[in-house]
Amino acid sequence: MKGYHYVGLDVHKKTIAYCVKEADGAVLDRGTINATRSDLYAFADRLPRPWAGAMEATLFTGWIYDALLPRADALKVGHSYMLRAICASKKKNDRLDAEKLADALRCDWFPEAYMPSEDIRQLRMALRYRNLLVREEVRMKNKTAGLLMEMGAEYNKQKLHGMKYFRQLLDSLDHIPDSVKELTQSSHESAKYFEARQKQLVAALAQRPALAERVERLMTIPGVGQITALTWALEVDDPHRFATVKKAVSYCGLCSAEIESAGKRHRSPLSKQRNKHLQTVLIEAAKLSKRWSPAMARIHQKALDRGAHKNEATIAVARKLVAYLLCVDKSGKDFIEKEIQN
């Protein structure tokens, strides 16, 4: 990017520290602005053109990126883990961080992260919110059962959360105080609310024209349901950014970190550098897929026969799911059952 002015942005909740440098490293301007759209627009309009910006991926990066992108000649978002190593120093503050980001961009060793479109990020936010609703639903159901157990009430565990059975149960429990009945009723209603709301979110996402066809195609893979397909489509976005299956497996957090020194190689547990949402969904899908797909069951059993732990065998199934998901998503064709048997 010859002839550019390089802008490093250290973004925070309320402020943004910036540093503007020329190609030779000379500092043109540095300072701090408020993290508001009006101040950000004014700052971008007074920058010398052409200019390229760089910032770290944080919770606040999305809206700042969307605000600056139309006003920048080039804009990049940095990989948080890699920038942590680059910016590690004895002396660290916002002013120096902004300067280091500008230098990394200027010297062309800025570790750029993938930035999905604004629409995909909004859909991804909705799906992640649905996961929160599911957790709250389970928590309220457990609380309902816990309140009944504290009072020594007998109930059918399989029918407890059904509307008709629950009303009949409360009417029959004369020995429980009314205050506890009200708490139990409140927990039950909250669980029903969270259940209905999360189903509405999933239905709205599945009807999106950009997602409907893609999700339907991914669901042709044995063991892949609607939630797994939606999570893959929104968290991965563009499958072509993964050149190999190994890179996709690493992104999904289904491999361990490798440490080698002096000819000795050590494998740690599953790496924390991953997309935790994909990791959780894929592992849960792997646990279920071996029940419904003979091919997945064979992969699980083969891992067990090699001496693997049952959790390691589940990870092996999840890796195979990643390979199938990536293949189907890249090819744009439905999964064919005979491909498993080869």
JSON list of N, CA, C and O in Angstrom, two decimals, residues 5-57:
[
{"chain": "A", "resi": 5, "resn": "HIS", "atom": "N", "xyz": [-1.38, 6.71, 4.12]},
{"chain": "A", "resi": 5, "resn": "HIS", "atom": "CA", "xyz": [-1.16, 7.12, 5.49]},
{"chain": "A", "resi": 5, "resn": "HIS", "atom": "C", "xyz": [-1.75, 6.02, 6.36]},
{"chain": "A", "resi": 5, "resn": "HIS", "atom": "O", "xyz": [-2.85, 5.53, 6.10]},
{"chain": "A", "resi": 6, "resn": "TYR", "atom": "N", "xyz": [-1.02, 5.64, 7.40]},
{"chain": "A", "resi": 6, "resn": "TYR", "atom": "CA", "xyz": [-1.39, 4.46, 8.19]},
{"chain": "A", "resi": 6, "resn": "TYR", "atom": "C", "xyz": [-1.92, 4.89, 9.55]},
{"chain": "A", "resi": 6, "resn": "TYR", "atom": "O", "xyz": [-1.25, 5.64, 10.28]},
{"chain": "A", "resi": 7, "resn": "VAL", "atom": "N", "xyz": [-3.12, 4.39, 9.88]},
{"chain": "A", "resi": 7, "resn": "VAL", "atom": "CA", "xyz": [-3.81, 4.81, 11.09]},
{"chain": "A", "resi": 7, "resn": "VAL", "atom": "C", "xyz": [-4.01, 3.59, 11.99]},
{"chain": "A", "resi": 7, "resn": "VAL", "atom": "O", "xyz": [-4.66, 2.62, 11.60]},
{"chain": "A", "resi": 8, "resn": "GLY", "atom": "N", "xyz": [-3.44, 3.66, 13.20]},
{"chain": "A", "resi": 8, "resn": "GLY", "atom": "CA", "xyz": [-3.67, 2.63, 14.20]},
{"chain": "A", "resi": 8, "resn": "GLY", "atom": "C", "xyz": [-4.74, 3.08, 15.17]},
{"chain": "A", "resi": 8, "resn": "GLY", "atom": "O", "xyz": [-4.69, 4.20, 15.68]},
{"chain": "A", "resi": 9, "resn": "LEU", "atom": "N", "xyz": [-5.72, 2.21, 15.43]},
{"chain": "A", "resi": 9, "resn": "LEU", "atom": "CA", "xyz": [-6.85, 2.57, 16.30]},
{"chain": "A", "resi": 9, "resn": "LEU", "atom": "C", "xyz": [-6.93, 1.57, 17.45]},
{"chain": "A", "resi": 9, "resn": "LEU", "atom": "O", "xyz": [-7.14, 0.37, 17.23]},
{"chain": "A", "resi": 10, "resn": "ASP", "atom": "N", "xyz": [-6.74, 2.07, 18.66]},
{"chain": "A", "resi": 10, "resn": "ASP", "atom": "CA", "xyz": [-6.89, 1.24, 19.86]},
{"chain": "A", "resi": 10, "resn": "ASP", "atom": "C", "xyz": [-8.27, 1.54, 20.44]},
{"chain": "A", "resi": 10, "resn": "ASP", "atom": "O", "xyz": [-8.48, 2.55, 21.11]},
{"chain": "A", "resi": 11, "resn": "VAL", "atom": "N", "xyz": [-9.24, 0.65, 20.16]},
{"chain": "A", "resi": 11, "resn": "VAL", "atom": "CA", "xyz": [-10.64, 0.94, 20.46]},
{"chain": "A", "resi": 11, "resn": "VAL", "atom": "C", "xyz": [-11.02, 0.45, 21.86]},
{"chain": "A", "resi": 11, "resn": "VAL", "atom": "O", "xyz": [-10.58, -0.61, 22.31]},
{"chain": "A", "resi": 12, "resn": "HIS", "atom": "N", "xyz": [-11.84, 1.24, 22.52]},
{"chain": "A", "resi": 12, "resn": "HIS", "atom": "CA", "xyz": [-12.39, 0.91, 23.83]},
{"chain": "A", "resi": 12, "resn": "HIS", "atom": "C", "xyz": [-13.86, 1.29, 23.85]},
{"chain": "A", "resi": 12, "resn": "HIS", "atom": "O", "xyz": [-14.40, 1.79, 22.86]},
{"chain": "A", "resi": 13, "resn": "LYS", "atom": "N", "xyz": [-14.49, 1.07, 24.99]},
{"chain": "A", "resi": 13, "resn": "LYS", "atom": "CA", "xyz": [-15.93, 1.31, 25.10]},
{"chain": "A", "resi": 13, "resn": "LYS", "atom": "C", "xyz": [-16.27, 2.79, 24.92]},
{"chain": "A", "resi": 13, "resn": "LYS", "atom": "O", "xyz": [-17.21, 3.14, 24.19]},
{"chain": "A", "resi": 14, "resn": "LYS", "atom": "N", "xyz": [-15.49, 3.67, 25.55]},
{"chain": "A", "resi": 14, "resn": "LYS", "atom": "CA", "xyz": [-15.82, 5.09, 25.53]},
{"chain": "A", "resi": 14, "resn": "LYS", "atom": "C", "xyz": [-14.84, 5.95, 24.73]},
{"chain": "A", "resi": 14, "resn": "LYS", "atom": "O", "xyz": [-15.18, 7.06, 24.34]},
{"chain": "A", "resi": 15, "resn": "THR", "atom": "N", "xyz": [-13.64, 5.45, 24.51]},
{"chain": "A", "resi": 15, "resn": "THR", "atom": "CA", "xyz": [-12.63, 6.24, 23.80]},
{"chain": "A", "resi": 15, "resn": "THR", "atom": "C", "xyz": [-11.92, 5.40, 22.75]},
{"chain": "A", "resi": 15, "resn": "THR", "atom": "O", "xyz": [-11.93, 4.16, 22.83]},
{"chain": "A", "resi": 16, "resn": "ILE", "atom": "N", "xyz": [-11.30, 6.09, 21.80]},
{"chain": "A", "resi": 16, "resn": "ILE", "atom": "CA", "xyz": [-10.48, 5.45, 20.77]},
{"chain": "A", "resi": 16, "resn": "ILE", "atom": "C", "xyz": [-9.17, 6.22, 20.66]},
{"chain": "A", "resi": 16, "resn": "ILE", "atom": "O", "xyz": [-9.18, 7.42, 20.33]},
{"chain": "A", "resi": 17, "resn": "ALA", "atom": "N", "xyz": [-8.07, 5.56, 20.95]},
{"chain": "A", "resi": 17, "resn": "ALA", "atom": "CA", "xyz": [-6.75, 6.18, 20.78]},
{"chain": "A", "resi": 17, "resn": "ALA", "atom": "C", "xyz": [-6.29, 5.93, 19.36]},
{"chain": "A", "resi": 17, "resn": "ALA", "atom": "O", "xyz": [-6.44, 4.82, 18.84]},
{"chain": "A", "resi": 18, "resn": "TYR", "atom": "N", "xyz": [-5.71, 6.94, 18.72]},
{"chain": "A", "resi": 18, "resn": "TYR", "atom": "CA", "xyz": [-5.28, 6.81, 17.33]},
{"chain": "A", "resi": 18, "resn": "TYR", "atom": "C", "xyz": [-3.87, 7.33, 17.14]},
{"chain": "A", "resi": 18, "resn": "TYR", "atom": "O", "xyz": [-3.38, 8.18, 17.92]},
{"chain": "A", "resi": 19, "resn": "CYS", "atom": "N", "xyz": [-3.24, 6.81, 16.12]},
{"chain": "A", "resi": 19, "resn": "CYS", "atom": "CA", "xyz": [-1.91, 7.27, 15.71]},
{"chain": "A", "resi": 19, "resn": "CYS", "atom": "C", "xyz": [-1.84, 7.22, 14.19]},
{"chain": "A", "resi": 19, "resn": "CYS", "atom": "O", "xyz": [-2.13, 6.18, 13.60]},
{"chain": "A", "resi": 20, "resn": "VAL", "atom": "N", "xyz": [-1.47, 8.34, 13.56]},
{"chain": "A", "resi": 20, "resn": "VAL", "atom": "CA", "xyz": [-1.39, 8.45, 12.11]},
{"chain": "A", "resi": 20, "resn": "VAL", "atom": "C", "xyz": [0.08, 8.56, 11.72]},
{"chain": "A", "resi": 20, "resn": "VAL", "atom": "O", "xyz": [0.80, 9.44, 12.22]},
{"chain": "A", "resi": 21, "resn": "LYS", "atom": "N", "xyz": [0.53, 7.66, 10.85]},
{"chain": "A", "resi": 21, "resn": "LYS", "atom": "CA", "xyz": [1.93, 7.65, 10.42]},
{"chain": "A", "resi": 21, "resn": "LYS", "atom": "C", "xyz": [2.03, 7.67, 8.91]},
{"chain": "A", "resi": 21, "resn": "LYS", "atom": "O", "xyz": [1.14, 7.20, 8.19]},
{"chain": "A", "resi": 22, "resn": "GLU", "atom": "N", "xyz": [3.18, 8.21, 8.45]},
{"chain": "A", "resi": 22, "resn": "GLU", "atom": "CA", "xyz": [3.50, 8.15, 7.03]},
{"chain": "A", "resi": 22, "resn": "GLU", "atom": "C", "xyz": [4.23, 6.85, 6.73]},
{"chain": "A", "resi": 22, "resn": "GLU", "atom": "O", "xyz": [4.58, 6.09, 7.64]},
{"chain": "A", "resi": 23, "resn": "ALA", "atom": "N", "xyz": [4.52, 6.62, 5.46]},
{"chain": "A", "resi": 23, "resn": "ALA", "atom": "CA", "xyz": [5.17, 5.36, 5.06]},
{"chain": "A", "resi": 23, "resn": "ALA", "atom": "C", "xyz": [6.55, 5.20, 5.67]},
{"chain": "A", "resi": 23, "resn": "ALA", "atom": "O", "xyz": [7.01, 4.08, 5.90]},
{"chain": "A", "resi": 24, "resn": "ASP", "atom": "N", "xyz": [7.26, 6.34, 5.92]},
{"chain": "A", "resi": 24, "resn": "ASP", "atom": "CA", "xyz": [8.60, 6.26, 6.49]},
{"chain": "A", "resi": 24, "resn": "ASP", "atom": "C", "xyz": [8.60, 6.16, 8.01]},
{"chain": "A", "resi": 24, "resn": "ASP", "atom": "O", "xyz": [9.65, 6.13, 8.65]},
{"chain": "A", "resi": 25, "resn": "GLY", "atom": "N", "xyz": [7.41, 6.11, 8.63]},
{"chain": "A", "resi": 25, "resn": "GLY", "atom": "CA", "xyz": [7.31, 5.97, 10.08]},
{"chain": "A", "resi": 25, "resn": "GLY", "atom": "C", "xyz": [7.14, 7.27, 10.83]},
{"chain": "A", "resi": 25, "resn": "GLY", "atom": "O", "xyz": [6.99, 7.25, 12.06]},
{"chain": "A", "resi": 26, "resn": "ALA", "atom": "N", "xyz": [7.17, 8.40, 10.14]},
{"chain": "A", "resi": 26, "resn": "ALA", "atom": "CA", "xyz": [7.01, 9.69, 10.80]},
{"chain": "A", "resi": 26, "resn": "ALA", "atom": "C", "xyz": [5.56, 9.83, 11.31]},
{"chain": "A", "resi": 26, "resn": "ALA", "atom": "O", "xyz": [4.61, 9.52, 10.59]},
{"chain": "A", "resi": 27, "resn": "VAL", "atom": "N", "xyz": [5.44, 10.30, 12.54]},
{"chain": "A", "resi": 27, "resn": "VAL", "atom": "CA", "xyz": [4.12, 10.48, 13.16]},
{"chain": "A", "resi": 27, "resn": "VAL", "atom": "C", "xyz": [3.52, 11.80, 12.71]},
{"chain": "A", "resi": 27, "resn": "VAL", "atom": "O", "xyz": [4.10, 12.87, 12.92]},
{"chain": "A", "resi": 28, "resn": "LEU", "atom": "N", "xyz": [2.35, 11.73, 12.08]},
{"chain": "A", "resi": 28, "resn": "LEU", "atom": "CA", "xyz": [1.65, 12.93, 11.66]},
{"chain": "A", "resi": 28, "resn": "LEU", "atom": "C", "xyz": [0.71, 13.46, 12.73]},
{"chain": "A", "resi": 28, "resn": "LEU", "atom": "O", "xyz": [0.58, 14.67, 12.92]},
{"chain": "A", "resi": 29, "resn": "ASP", "atom": "N", "xyz": [0.07, 12.54, 13.41]},
{"chain": "A", "resi": 29, "resn": "ASP", "atom": "CA", "xyz": [-0.91, 12.96, 14.41]},
{"chain": "A", "resi": 29, "resn": "ASP", "atom": "C", "xyz": [-1.18, 11.80, 15.35]},
{"chain": "A", "resi": 29, "resn": "ASP", "atom": "O", "xyz": [-1.09, 10.64, 14.97]},
{"chain": "A", "resi": 30, "resn": "ARG", "atom": "N", "xyz": [-1.49, 12.12, 16.58]},
{"chain": "A", "resi": 30, "resn": "ARG", "atom": "CA", "xyz": [-1.90, 11.12, 17.57]},
{"chain": "A", "resi": 30, "resn": "ARG", "atom": "C", "xyz": [-2.80, 11.80, 18.59]},
{"chain": "A", "resi": 30, "resn": "ARG", "atom": "O", "xyz": [-2.76, 13.01, 18.78]},
{"chain": "A", "resi": 31, "resn": "GLY", "atom": "N", "xyz": [-3.65, 10.99, 19.22]},
{"chain": "A", "resi": 31, "resn": "GLY", "atom": "CA", "xyz": [-4.56, 11.56, 20.20]},
{"chain": "A", "resi": 31, "resn": "GLY", "atom": "C", "xyz": [-5.65, 10.57, 20.58]},
{"chain": "A", "resi": 31, "resn": "GLY", "atom": "O", "xyz": [-5.54, 9.37, 20.32]},
{"chain": "A", "resi": 32, "resn": "THR", "atom": "N", "xyz": [-6.71, 11.10, 21.14]},
{"chain": "A", "resi": 32, "resn": "THR", "atom": "CA", "xyz": [-7.84, 10.28, 21.59]},
{"chain": "A", "resi": 32, "resn": "THR", "atom": "C", "xyz": [-9.14, 10.98, 21.22]},
{"chain": "A", "resi": 32, "resn": "THR", "atom": "O", "xyz": [-9.26, 12.20, 21.35]},
{"chain": "A", "resi": 33, "resn": "ILE", "atom": "N", "xyz": [-10.10, 10.20, 20.76]},
{"chain": "A", "resi": 33, "resn": "ILE", "atom": "CA", "xyz": [-11.43, 10.73, 20.44]},
{"chain": "A", "resi": 33, "resn": "ILE", "atom": "C", "xyz": [-12.47, 9.92, 21.19]},
{"chain": "A", "resi": 33, "resn": "ILE", "atom": "O", "xyz": [-12.20, 8.80, 21.65]},
{"chain": "A", "resi": 34, "resn": "ASN", "atom": "N", "xyz": [-13.65, 10.49, 21.35]},
{"chain": "A", "resi": 34, "resn": "ASN", "atom": "CA", "xyz": [-14.75, 9.77, 21.99]},
{"chain": "A", "resi": 34, "resn": "ASN", "atom": "C", "xyz": [-15.29, 8.70, 21.03]},
{"chain": "A", "resi": 34, "resn": "ASN", "atom": "O", "xyz": [-15.32, 8.91, 19.82]},
{"chain": "A", "resi": 35, "resn": "ALA", "atom": "N", "xyz": [-15.69, 7.59, 21.61]},
{"chain": "A", "resi": 35, "resn": "ALA", "atom": "CA", "xyz": [-16.22, 6.48, 20.80]},
{"chain": "A", "resi": 35, "resn": "ALA", "atom": "C", "xyz": [-17.69, 6.73, 20.48]},
{"chain": "A", "resi": 35, "resn": "ALA", "atom": "O", "xyz": [-18.59, 6.01, 20.94]},
{"chain": "A", "resi": 36, "resn": "THR", "atom": "N", "xyz": [-17.94, 7.77, 19.67]},
{"chain": "A", "resi": 36, "resn": "THR", "atom": "CA", "xyz": [-19.28, 8.09, 19.20]},
{"chain": "A", "resi": 36, "resn": "THR", "atom": "C", "xyz": [-19.24, 8.23, 17.69]},
{"chain": "A", "resi": 36, "resn": "THR", "atom": "O", "xyz": [-18.19, 8.51, 17.11]},
{"chain": "A", "resi": 37, "resn": "ARG", "atom": "N", "xyz": [-20.36, 8.03, 17.05]},
{"chain": "A", "resi": 37, "resn": "ARG", "atom": "CA", "xyz": [-20.40, 8.08, 15.59]},
{"chain": "A", "resi": 37, "resn": "ARG", "atom": "C", "xyz": [-20.05, 9.47, 15.06]},
{"chain": "A", "resi": 37, "resn": "ARG", "atom": "O", "xyz": [-19.33, 9.59, 14.08]},
{"chain": "A", "resi": 38, "resn": "SER", "atom": "N", "xyz": [-20.56, 10.51, 15.72]},
{"chain": "A", "resi": 38, "resn": "SER", "atom": "CA", "xyz": [-20.28, 11.87, 15.23]},
{"chain": "A", "resi": 38, "resn": "SER", "atom": "C", "xyz": [-18.80, 12.19, 15.30]},
{"chain": "A", "resi": 38, "resn": "SER", "atom": "O", "xyz": [-18.22, 12.72, 14.34]},
{"chain": "A", "resi": 39, "resn": "ASP", "atom": "N", "xyz": [-18.13, 11.86, 16.42]},
{"chain": "A", "resi": 39, "resn": "ASP", "atom": "CA", "xyz": [-16.70, 12.12, 16.54]},
{"chain": "A", "resi": 39, "resn": "ASP", "atom": "C", "xyz": [-15.90, 11.24, 15.58]},
{"chain": "A", "resi": 39, "resn": "ASP", "atom": "O", "xyz": [-14.87, 11.68, 15.04]},
{"chain": "A", "resi": 40, "resn": "LEU", "atom": "N", "xyz": [-16.36, 10.02, 15.38]},
{"chain": "A", "resi": 40, "resn": "LEU", "atom": "CA", "xyz": [-15.65, 9.11, 14.47]},
{"chain": "A", "resi": 40, "resn": "LEU", "atom": "C", "xyz": [-15.75, 9.60, 13.03]},
{"chain": "A", "resi": 40, "resn": "LEU", "atom": "O", "xyz": [-14.76, 9.55, 12.28]},
{"chain": "A", "resi": 41, "resn": "TYR", "atom": "N", "xyz": [-16.92, 10.07, 12.62]},
{"chain": "A", "resi": 41, "resn": "TYR", "atom": "CA", "xyz": [-17.08, 10.61, 11.27]},
{"chain": "A", "resi": 41, "resn": "TYR", "atom": "C", "xyz": [-16.21, 11.85, 11.06]},
{"chain": "A", "resi": 41, "resn": "TYR", "atom": "O", "xyz": [-15.56, 12.00, 10.02]},
{"chain": "A", "resi": 42, "resn": "ALA", "atom": "N", "xyz": [-16.18, 12.72, 12.04]},
{"chain": "A", "resi": 42, "resn": "ALA", "atom": "CA", "xyz": [-15.37, 13.94, 11.93]},
{"chain": "A", "resi": 42, "resn": "ALA", "atom": "C", "xyz": [-13.88, 13.59, 11.86]},
{"chain": "A", "resi": 42, "resn": "ALA", "atom": "O", "xyz": [-13.13, 14.20, 11.09]},
{"chain": "A", "resi": 43, "resn": "PHE", "atom": "N", "xyz": [-13.47, 12.60, 12.64]},
{"chain": "A", "resi": 43, "resn": "PHE", "atom": "CA", "xyz": [-12.06, 12.17, 12.62]},
{"chain": "A", "resi": 43, "resn": "PHE", "atom": "C", "xyz": [-11.69, 11.59, 11.25]},
{"chain": "A", "resi": 43, "resn": "PHE", "atom": "O", "xyz": [-10.64, 11.91, 10.69]},
{"chain": "A", "resi": 44, "resn": "ALA", "atom": "N", "xyz": [-12.56, 10.73, 10.70]},
{"chain": "A", "resi": 44, "resn": "ALA", "atom": "CA", "xyz": [-12.27, 10.11, 9.40]},
{"chain": "A", "resi": 44, "resn": "ALA", "atom": "C", "xyz": [-12.23, 11.14, 8.28]},
{"chain": "A", "resi": 44, "resn": "ALA", "atom": "O", "xyz": [-11.41, 11.03, 7.35]},
{"chain": "A", "resi": 45, "resn": "ASP", "atom": "N", "xyz": [-13.06, 12.16, 8.35]},
{"chain": "A", "resi": 45, "resn": "ASP", "atom": "CA", "xyz": [-13.12, 13.16, 7.28]},
{"chain": "A", "resi": 45, "resn": "ASP", "atom": "C", "xyz": [-11.89, 14.06, 7.24]},
{"chain": "A", "resi": 45, "resn": "ASP", "atom": "O", "xyz": [-11.55, 14.61, 6.19]},
{"chain": "A", "resi": 46, "resn": "ARG", "atom": "N", "xyz": [-11.22, 14.23, 8.38]},
{"chain": "A", "resi": 46, "resn": "ARG", "atom": "CA", "xyz": [-10.05, 15.11, 8.40]},
{"chain": "A", "resi": 46, "resn": "ARG", "atom": "C", "xyz": [-8.73, 14.37, 8.19]},
{"chain": "A", "resi": 46, "resn": "ARG", "atom": "O", "xyz": [-7.67, 14.99, 8.17]},
{"chain": "A", "resi": 47, "resn": "LEU", "atom": "N", "xyz": [-8.78, 13.05, 8.04]},
{"chain": "A", "resi": 47, "resn": "LEU", "atom": "CA", "xyz": [-7.56, 12.29, 7.79]},
{"chain": "A", "resi": 47, "resn": "LEU", "atom": "C", "xyz": [-7.04, 12.55, 6.38]},
{"chain": "A", "resi": 47, "resn": "LEU", "atom": "O", "xyz": [-7.83, 12.68, 5.44]},
{"chain": "A", "resi": 48, "resn": "PRO", "atom": "N", "xyz": [-5.71, 12.61, 6.20]},
{"chain": "A", "resi": 48, "resn": "PRO", "atom": "CA", "xyz": [-5.15, 12.80, 4.85]},
{"chain": "A", "resi": 48, "resn": "PRO", "atom": "C", "xyz": [-5.38, 11.57, 3.99]},
{"chain": "A", "resi": 48, "resn": "PRO", "atom": "O", "xyz": [-5.24, 10.44, 4.45]},
{"chain": "A", "resi": 49, "resn": "ARG", "atom": "N", "xyz": [-5.76, 11.77, 2.75]},
{"chain": "A", "resi": 49, "resn": "ARG", "atom": "CA", "xyz": [-6.05, 10.67, 1.83]},
{"chain": "A", "resi": 49, "resn": "ARG", "atom": "C", "xyz": [-4.84, 10.36, 0.95]},
{"chain": "A", "resi": 49, "resn": "ARG", "atom": "O", "xyz": [-4.07, 11.25, 0.63]},
{"chain": "A", "resi": 50, "resn": "PRO", "atom": "N", "xyz": [-4.68, 9.11, 0.53]},
{"chain": "A", "resi": 50, "resn": "PRO", "atom": "CA", "xyz": [-5.44, 7.93, 0.98]},
{"chain": "A", "resi": 50, "resn": "PRO", "atom": "C", "xyz": [-4.95, 7.44, 2.34]},
{"chain": "A", "resi": 50, "resn": "PRO", "atom": "O", "xyz": [-3.80, 7.65, 2.69]},
{"chain": "A", "resi": 51, "resn": "TRP", "atom": "N", "xyz": [-5.80, 6.76, 3.07]},
{"chain": "A", "resi": 51, "resn": "TRP", "atom": "CA", "xyz": [-5.40, 6.25, 4.37]},
{"chain": "A", "resi": 51, "resn": "TRP", "atom": "C", "xyz": [-5.92, 4.83, 4.59]},
{"chain": "A", "resi": 51, "resn": "TRP", "atom": "O", "xyz": [-6.96, 4.45, 4.08]},
{"chain": "A", "resi": 52, "resn": "ALA", "atom": "N", "xyz": [-5.13, 4.06, 5.33]},
{"chain": "A", "resi": 52, "resn": "ALA", "atom": "CA", "xyz": [-5.48, 2.69, 5.69]},
{"chain": "A", "resi": 52, "resn": "ALA", "atom": "C", "xyz": [-5.50, 2.58, 7.20]},
{"chain": "A", "resi": 52, "resn": "ALA", "atom": "O", "xyz": [-4.61, 3.10, 7.87]},
{"chain": "A", "resi": 53, "resn": "GLY", "atom": "N", "xyz": [-6.52, 1.92, 7.72]},
{"chain": "A", "resi": 53, "resn": "GLY", "atom": "CA", "xyz": [-6.67, 1.81, 9.17]},
{"chain": "A", "resi": 53, "resn": "GLY", "atom": "C", "xyz": [-6.54, 0.38, 9.65]},
{"chain": "A", "resi": 53, "resn": "GLY", "atom": "O", "xyz": [-6.77, -0.57, 8.90]},
{"chain": "A", "resi": 54, "resn": "ALA", "atom": "N", "xyz": [-6.15, 0.26, 10.92]},
{"chain": "A", "resi": 54, "resn": "ALA", "atom": "CA", "xyz": [-6.00, -1.06, 11.54]},
{"chain": "A", "resi": 54, "resn": "ALA", "atom": "C", "xyz": [-6.49, -0.99, 12.98]},
{"chain": "A", "resi": 54, "resn": "ALA", "atom": "O", "xyz": [-6.21, -0.02, 13.69]},
{"chain": "A", "resi": 55, "resn": "MET", "atom": "N", "xyz": [-7.22, -2.01, 13.40]},
{"chain": "A", "resi": 55, "resn": "MET", "atom": "CA", "xyz": [-7.72, -2.09, 14.77]},
{"chain": "A", "resi": 55, "resn": "MET", "atom": "C", "xyz": [-7.77, -3.54, 15.21]},
{"chain": "A", "resi": 55, "resn": "MET", "atom": "O", "xyz": [-7.77, -4.45, 14.38]},
{"chain": "A", "resi": 56, "resn": "GLU", "atom": "N", "xyz": [-7.82, -3.75, 16.51]},
{"chain": "A", "resi": 56, "resn": "GLU", "atom": "CA", "xyz": [-7.89, -5.10, 17.06]},
{"chain": "A", "resi": 56, "resn": "GLU", "atom": "C", "xyz": [-9.34, -5.54, 17.14]},
{"chain": "A", "resi": 56, "resn": "GLU", "atom": "O", "xyz": [-10.25, -4.73, 17.34]},
{"chain": "A", "resi": 57, "resn": "ALA", "atom": "N", "xyz": [-9.58, -6.84, 16.99]},
{"chain": "A", "resi": 57, "resn": "ALA", "atom": "CA", "xyz": [-10.93, -7.39, 17.10]},
{"chain": "A", "resi": 57, "resn": "ALA", "atom": "C", "xyz": [-11.35, -7.41, 18.57]},
{"chain": "A", "resi": 57, "resn": "ALA", "atom": "O", "xyz": [-10.75, -8.11, 19.39]}
]
